[in-house]
Short mmCIF file of C-alpha atoms in Angstrom, two decimals:
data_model
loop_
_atom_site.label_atom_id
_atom_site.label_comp_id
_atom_site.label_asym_id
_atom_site.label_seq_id
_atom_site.Cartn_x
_atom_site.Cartn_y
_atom_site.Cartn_z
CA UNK A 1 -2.53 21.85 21.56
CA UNK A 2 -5.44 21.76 19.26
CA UNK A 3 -5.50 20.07 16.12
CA UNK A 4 -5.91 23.71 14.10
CA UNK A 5 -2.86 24.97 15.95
CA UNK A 6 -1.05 21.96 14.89
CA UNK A 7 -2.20 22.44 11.38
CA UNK A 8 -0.98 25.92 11.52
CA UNK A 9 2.56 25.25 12.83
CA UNK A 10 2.56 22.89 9.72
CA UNK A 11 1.46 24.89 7.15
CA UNK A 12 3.96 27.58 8.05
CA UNK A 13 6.37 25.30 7.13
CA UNK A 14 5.50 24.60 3.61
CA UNK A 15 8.69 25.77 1.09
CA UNK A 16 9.03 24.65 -2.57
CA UNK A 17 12.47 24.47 -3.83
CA UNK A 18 13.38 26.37 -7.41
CA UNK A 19 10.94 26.44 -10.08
CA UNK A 20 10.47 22.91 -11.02
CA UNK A 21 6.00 22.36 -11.51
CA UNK A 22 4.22 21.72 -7.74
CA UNK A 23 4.61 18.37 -8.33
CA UNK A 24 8.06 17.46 -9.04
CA UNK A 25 9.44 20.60 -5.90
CA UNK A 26 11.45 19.27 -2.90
CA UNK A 27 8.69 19.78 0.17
CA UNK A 28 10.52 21.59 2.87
CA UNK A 29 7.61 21.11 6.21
CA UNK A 30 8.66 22.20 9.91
CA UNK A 31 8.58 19.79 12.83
CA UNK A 32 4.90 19.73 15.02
CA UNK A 33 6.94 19.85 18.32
CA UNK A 34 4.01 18.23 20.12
CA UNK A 35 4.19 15.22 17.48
CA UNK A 36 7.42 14.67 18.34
CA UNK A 37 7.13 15.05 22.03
CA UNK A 38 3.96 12.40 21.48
CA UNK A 39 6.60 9.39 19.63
CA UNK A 40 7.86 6.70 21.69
CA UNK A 41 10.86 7.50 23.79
CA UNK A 42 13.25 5.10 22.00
CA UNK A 43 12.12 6.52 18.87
CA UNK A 44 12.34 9.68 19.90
CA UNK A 45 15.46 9.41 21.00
CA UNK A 46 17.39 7.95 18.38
CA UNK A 47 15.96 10.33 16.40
CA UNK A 48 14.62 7.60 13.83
CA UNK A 49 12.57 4.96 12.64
CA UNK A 50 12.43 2.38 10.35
CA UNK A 51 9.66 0.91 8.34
CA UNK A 52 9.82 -2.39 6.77
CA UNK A 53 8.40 -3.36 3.08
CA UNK A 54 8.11 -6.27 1.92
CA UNK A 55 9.41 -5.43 -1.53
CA UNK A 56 8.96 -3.72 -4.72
CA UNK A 57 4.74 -2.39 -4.93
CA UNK A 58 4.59 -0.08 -7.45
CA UNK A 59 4.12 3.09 -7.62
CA UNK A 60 3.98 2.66 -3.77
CA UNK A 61 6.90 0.95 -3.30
CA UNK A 62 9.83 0.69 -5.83
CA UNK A 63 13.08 -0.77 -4.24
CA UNK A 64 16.10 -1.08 -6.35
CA UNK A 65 18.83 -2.35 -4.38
CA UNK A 66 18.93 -1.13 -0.48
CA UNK A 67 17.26 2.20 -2.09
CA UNK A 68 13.11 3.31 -2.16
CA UNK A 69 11.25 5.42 -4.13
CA UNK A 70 7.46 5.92 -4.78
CA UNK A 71 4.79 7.98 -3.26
CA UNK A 72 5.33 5.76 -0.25
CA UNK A 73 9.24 7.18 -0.10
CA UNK A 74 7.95 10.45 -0.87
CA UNK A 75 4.95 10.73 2.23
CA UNK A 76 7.75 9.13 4.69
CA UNK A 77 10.11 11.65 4.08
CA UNK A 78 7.55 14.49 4.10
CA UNK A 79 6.19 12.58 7.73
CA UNK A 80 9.44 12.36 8.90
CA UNK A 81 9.90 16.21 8.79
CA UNK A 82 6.59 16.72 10.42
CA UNK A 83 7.22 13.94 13.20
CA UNK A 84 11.01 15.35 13.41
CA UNK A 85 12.62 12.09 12.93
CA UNK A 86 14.48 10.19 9.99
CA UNK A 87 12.68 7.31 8.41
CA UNK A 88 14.95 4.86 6.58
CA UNK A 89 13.19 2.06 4.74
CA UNK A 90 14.06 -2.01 5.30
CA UNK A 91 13.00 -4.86 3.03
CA UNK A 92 12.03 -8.54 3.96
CA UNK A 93 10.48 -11.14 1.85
CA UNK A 94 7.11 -11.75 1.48
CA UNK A 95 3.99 -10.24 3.92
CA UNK A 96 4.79 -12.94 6.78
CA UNK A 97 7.76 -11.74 7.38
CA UNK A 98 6.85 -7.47 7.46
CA UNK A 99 4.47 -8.73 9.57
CA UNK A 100 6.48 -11.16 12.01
CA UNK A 101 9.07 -7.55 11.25
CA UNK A 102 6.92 -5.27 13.13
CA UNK A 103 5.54 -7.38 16.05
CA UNK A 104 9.43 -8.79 16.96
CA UNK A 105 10.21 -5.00 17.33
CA UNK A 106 12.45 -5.25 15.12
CA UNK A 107 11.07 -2.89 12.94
CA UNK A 108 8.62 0.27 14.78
CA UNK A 109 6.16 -0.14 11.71
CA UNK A 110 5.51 -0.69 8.12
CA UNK A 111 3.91 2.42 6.22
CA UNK A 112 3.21 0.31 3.78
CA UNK A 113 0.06 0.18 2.32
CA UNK A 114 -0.72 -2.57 3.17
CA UNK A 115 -4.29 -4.54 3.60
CA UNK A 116 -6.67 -3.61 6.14
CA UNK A 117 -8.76 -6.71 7.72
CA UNK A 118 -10.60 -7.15 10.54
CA UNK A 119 -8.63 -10.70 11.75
CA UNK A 120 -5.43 -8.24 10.92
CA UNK A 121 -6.50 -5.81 13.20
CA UNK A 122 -6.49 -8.81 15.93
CA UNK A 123 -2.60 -8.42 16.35
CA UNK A 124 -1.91 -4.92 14.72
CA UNK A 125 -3.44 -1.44 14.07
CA UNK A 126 -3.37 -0.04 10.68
CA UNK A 127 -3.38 3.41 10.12
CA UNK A 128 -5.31 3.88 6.65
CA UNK A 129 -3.88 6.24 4.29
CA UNK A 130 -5.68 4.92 0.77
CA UNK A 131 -8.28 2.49 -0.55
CA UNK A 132 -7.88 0.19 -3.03
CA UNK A 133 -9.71 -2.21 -5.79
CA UNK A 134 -8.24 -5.42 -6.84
CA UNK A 135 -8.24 -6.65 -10.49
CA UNK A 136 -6.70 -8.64 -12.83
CA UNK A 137 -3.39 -7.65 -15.16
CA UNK A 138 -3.46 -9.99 -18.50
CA UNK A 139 -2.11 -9.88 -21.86
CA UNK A 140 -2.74 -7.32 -24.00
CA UNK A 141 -6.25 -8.27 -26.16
CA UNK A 142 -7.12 -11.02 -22.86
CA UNK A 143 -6.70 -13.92 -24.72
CA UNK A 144 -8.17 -15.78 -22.00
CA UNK A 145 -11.27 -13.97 -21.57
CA UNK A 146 -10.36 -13.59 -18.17
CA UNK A 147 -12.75 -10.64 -16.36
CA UNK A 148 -13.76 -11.76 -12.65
CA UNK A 149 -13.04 -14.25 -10.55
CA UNK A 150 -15.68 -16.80 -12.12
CA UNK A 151 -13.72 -16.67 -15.50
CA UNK A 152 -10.61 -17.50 -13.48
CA UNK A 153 -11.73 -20.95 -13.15
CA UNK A 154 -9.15 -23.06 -15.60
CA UNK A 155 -6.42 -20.37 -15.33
CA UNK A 156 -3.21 -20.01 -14.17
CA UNK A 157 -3.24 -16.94 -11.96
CA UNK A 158 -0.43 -15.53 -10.09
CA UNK A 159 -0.93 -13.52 -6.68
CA UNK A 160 1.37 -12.36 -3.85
CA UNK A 161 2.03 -14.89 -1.24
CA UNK A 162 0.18 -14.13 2.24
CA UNK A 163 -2.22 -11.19 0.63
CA UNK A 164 -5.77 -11.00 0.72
CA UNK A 165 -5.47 -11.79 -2.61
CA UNK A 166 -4.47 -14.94 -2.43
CA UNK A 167 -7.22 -15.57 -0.45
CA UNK A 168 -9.77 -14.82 -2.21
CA UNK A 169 -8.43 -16.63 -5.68
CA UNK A 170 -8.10 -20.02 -3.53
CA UNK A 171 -11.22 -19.71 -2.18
CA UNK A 172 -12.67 -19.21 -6.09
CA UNK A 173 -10.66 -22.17 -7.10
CA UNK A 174 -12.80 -24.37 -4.54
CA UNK A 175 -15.80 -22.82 -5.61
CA UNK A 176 -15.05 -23.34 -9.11
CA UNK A 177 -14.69 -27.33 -8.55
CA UNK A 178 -17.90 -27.26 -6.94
CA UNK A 179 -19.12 -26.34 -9.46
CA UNK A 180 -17.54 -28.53 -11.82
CA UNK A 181 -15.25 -26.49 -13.44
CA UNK A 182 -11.51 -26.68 -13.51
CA UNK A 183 -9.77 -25.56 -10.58
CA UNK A 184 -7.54 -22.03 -10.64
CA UNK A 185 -3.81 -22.74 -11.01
CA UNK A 186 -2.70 -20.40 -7.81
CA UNK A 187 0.85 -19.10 -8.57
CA UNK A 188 2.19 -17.44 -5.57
CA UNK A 189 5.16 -15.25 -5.48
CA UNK A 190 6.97 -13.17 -2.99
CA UNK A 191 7.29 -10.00 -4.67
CA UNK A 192 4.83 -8.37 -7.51
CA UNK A 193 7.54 -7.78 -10.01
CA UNK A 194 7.80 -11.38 -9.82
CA UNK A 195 4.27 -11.61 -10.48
CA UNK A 196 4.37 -9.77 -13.09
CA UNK A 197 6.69 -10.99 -15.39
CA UNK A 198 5.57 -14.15 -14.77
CA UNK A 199 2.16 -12.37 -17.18
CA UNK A 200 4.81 -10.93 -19.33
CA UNK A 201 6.54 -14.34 -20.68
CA UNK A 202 3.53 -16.18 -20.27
CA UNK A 203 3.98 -18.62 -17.55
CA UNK A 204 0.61 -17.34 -16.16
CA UNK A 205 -2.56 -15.86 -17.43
CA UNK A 206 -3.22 -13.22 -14.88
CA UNK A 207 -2.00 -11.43 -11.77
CA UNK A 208 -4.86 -10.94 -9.61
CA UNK A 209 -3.25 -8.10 -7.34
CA UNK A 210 -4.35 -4.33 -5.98
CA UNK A 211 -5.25 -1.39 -9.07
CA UNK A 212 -2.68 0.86 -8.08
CA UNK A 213 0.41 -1.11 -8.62
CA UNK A 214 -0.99 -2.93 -11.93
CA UNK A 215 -1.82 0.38 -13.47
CA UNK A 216 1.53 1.44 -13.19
CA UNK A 217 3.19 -2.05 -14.21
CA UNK A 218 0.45 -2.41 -16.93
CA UNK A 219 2.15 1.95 -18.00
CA UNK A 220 5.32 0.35 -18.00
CA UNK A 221 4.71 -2.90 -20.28
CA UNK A 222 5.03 -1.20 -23.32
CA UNK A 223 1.61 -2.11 -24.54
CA UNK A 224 2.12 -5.97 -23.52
CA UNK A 225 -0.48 -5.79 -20.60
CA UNK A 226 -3.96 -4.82 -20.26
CA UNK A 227 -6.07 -4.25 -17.19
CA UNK A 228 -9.78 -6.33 -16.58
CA UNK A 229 -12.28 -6.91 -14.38
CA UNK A 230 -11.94 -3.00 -13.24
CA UNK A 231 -14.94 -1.86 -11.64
CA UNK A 232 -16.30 -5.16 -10.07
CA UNK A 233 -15.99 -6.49 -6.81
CA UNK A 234 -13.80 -9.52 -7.19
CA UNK A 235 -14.60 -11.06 -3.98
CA UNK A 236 -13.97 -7.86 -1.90
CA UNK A 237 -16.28 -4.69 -0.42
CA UNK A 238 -14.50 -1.69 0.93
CA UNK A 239 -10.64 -2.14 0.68
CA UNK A 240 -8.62 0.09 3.06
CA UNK A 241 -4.51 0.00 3.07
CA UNK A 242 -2.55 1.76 5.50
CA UNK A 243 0.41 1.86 7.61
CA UNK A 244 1.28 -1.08 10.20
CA UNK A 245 2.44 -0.67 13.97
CA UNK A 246 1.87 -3.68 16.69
CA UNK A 247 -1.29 -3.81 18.44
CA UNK A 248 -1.83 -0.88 21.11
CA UNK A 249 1.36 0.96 20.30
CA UNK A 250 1.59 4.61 21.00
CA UNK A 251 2.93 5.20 17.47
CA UNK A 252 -0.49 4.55 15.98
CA UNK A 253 -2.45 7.83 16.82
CA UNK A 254 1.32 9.87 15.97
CA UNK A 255 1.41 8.44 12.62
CA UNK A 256 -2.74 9.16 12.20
CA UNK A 257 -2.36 12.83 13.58
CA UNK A 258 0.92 13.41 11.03
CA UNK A 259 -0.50 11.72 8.04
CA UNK A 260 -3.66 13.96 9.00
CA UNK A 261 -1.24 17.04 9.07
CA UNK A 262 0.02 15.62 5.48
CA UNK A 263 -4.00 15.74 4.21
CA UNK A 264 -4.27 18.65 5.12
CA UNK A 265 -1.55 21.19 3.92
CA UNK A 266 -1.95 19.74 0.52
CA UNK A 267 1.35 17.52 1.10
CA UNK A 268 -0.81 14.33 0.63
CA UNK A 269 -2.88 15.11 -2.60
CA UNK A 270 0.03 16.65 -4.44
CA UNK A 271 2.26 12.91 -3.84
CA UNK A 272 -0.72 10.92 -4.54
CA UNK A 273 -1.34 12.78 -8.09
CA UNK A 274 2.42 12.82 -8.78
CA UNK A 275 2.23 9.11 -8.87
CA UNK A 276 -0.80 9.25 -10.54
CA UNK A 277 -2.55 7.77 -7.43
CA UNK A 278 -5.90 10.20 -7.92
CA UNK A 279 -8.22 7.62 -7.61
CA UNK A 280 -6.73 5.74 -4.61
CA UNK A 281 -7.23 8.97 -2.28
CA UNK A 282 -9.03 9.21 1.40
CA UNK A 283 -10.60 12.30 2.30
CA UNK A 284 -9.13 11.56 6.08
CA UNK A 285 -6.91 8.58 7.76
CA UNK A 286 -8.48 6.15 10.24
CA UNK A 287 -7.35 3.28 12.69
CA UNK A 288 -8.87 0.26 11.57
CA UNK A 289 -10.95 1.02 8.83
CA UNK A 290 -10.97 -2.29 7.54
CA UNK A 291 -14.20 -4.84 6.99
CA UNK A 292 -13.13 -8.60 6.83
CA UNK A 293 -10.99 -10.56 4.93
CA UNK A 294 -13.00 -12.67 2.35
CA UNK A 295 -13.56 -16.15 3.07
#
């Protein structure tokens, strides 16, 4: 079937619920029967799926409890319909562990987003949904001048353990004793509301994470956080997040053609702005869009 048919079939199954604004409607989609006829057989049928988080990522990713919400929450349960499955949602600690998740099996994939890297891409396939910036969350007026990595040198920054992230702020710490300055203080921690509040009472002077989620925890701070170094590179080029599967699985190019059907009817765009995710938008999904990681 082509992909217009497919399209069609989907679009036909677009209902809003009531008369609640676009935004805020339930999204009623029909099943693509040749998605679902394209899924795994054990997926198929059990007539589910789960994917794994590693925690709380804001507004991606808010788990309270053994429940998620989020546009993440939302696009699953609008893919879902068009795959014809259920998708519940697990949570592990920490990025190691999603990812040791997914390639045990034990979980068929994480939608995530999650960081797109070329030595990733060695033992999984991402299926890219968004791109992303990385920058700094500090307290409100930036006491500590800090802007970019170079004016991290000296400070206590906090990052999520096993991100790119971290990475790249241990790699500036080096730099910054070569040349001569003081080293960064790398807090890690395994979830980013952890992170966060570690900003919040002061125990460190940034969190060095992606845009997305520190817009919204910088929203919800009530004016005690700030946002900086917005707009520069930070030790990355093109940043692509995406969904998770292990390396060669036949759920890959399912999950790219449904999140394509998603992009298409409108589905996509309308949870992206209702999490005020505007910015964060791809025109079209990929497998393995990503460059590398920084050294």
């Amino acid at each position: 079937m082509s992909h217009k048919k497919l399209m069609a079939l989907a679009l036909a199954g677009i209902a809003f619920a009531g008369v609640a604004q676009a935004q805020d409607a339930a999204i009623k989609l029909d099943m693509v029967k040749e998605l679902n006829d394209r899924l795994p057989a054990d997926i198929k049928a059990a007539g589910k799926m789960t994917s794994v988080n590693n925690g709380s990522f804001p507004p991606y990713e808010i788990v309270t409890g053994t429940e998620m919400t989020g546009a993440s929450a939302d696009l699953t349960d609008a893919l879902g319909q068009v795959l014809g499955i259920k998708i519940d949602h697990a949570t592990v600690g920490g990025l190691p562990a999603l990812l040791a998740g997914v390639n045990s099996n034990r979980y068929q994939f994480a939608f995530g987003p999650i960081g797109d890297f070329k030595s990733r891409e060695e033992a999984n396939d991402f299926v890219d949904w968004v791109q992303e910036f990385v920058v700094f969350a500090v307290q409100k007026g930036n006491p500590k001048g800090i802007t970019s990595l170079d004016t991290a040198c000296g400070q206590r920054i906090a990052v999520m353990a096993g991100g790119s992230a971290e990475r790249v702020i241990q790699a500036q710490s080096e730099k910054c004793k070569t040349d001569g300055k003081d080293a960064v203080a790398v807090q890690s921690y395994t979830d980013q509301p952890a992170s966060i509040l570690a900003v919040r009472s002061k125990r460190a002077d940034a969190f060095f994470s992606s845009q997305a989620p520190l817009t919204y925890f910088v929203s919800q701070a009530n004016g005690q956080l700030e946002l900086t170094g917005v707009g520069e590179k930070n030790g990355f080029d093109s940043l692509y997040q995406g969904a998770v599967v292990p390396k060669g699985s036949p759920l890959g190019p399912v999950l790219l053609e449904g999140v394509k059907v998603l992009m298409e009817n409108g589905t996509y765009a309308q949870i992206m702005k209702k999490w005020g995710l505007e910015n964060n938008m791809l025109a079209t999904p990929g497998i393995n869009l990503g460059g590398q990681l920084p050294k």
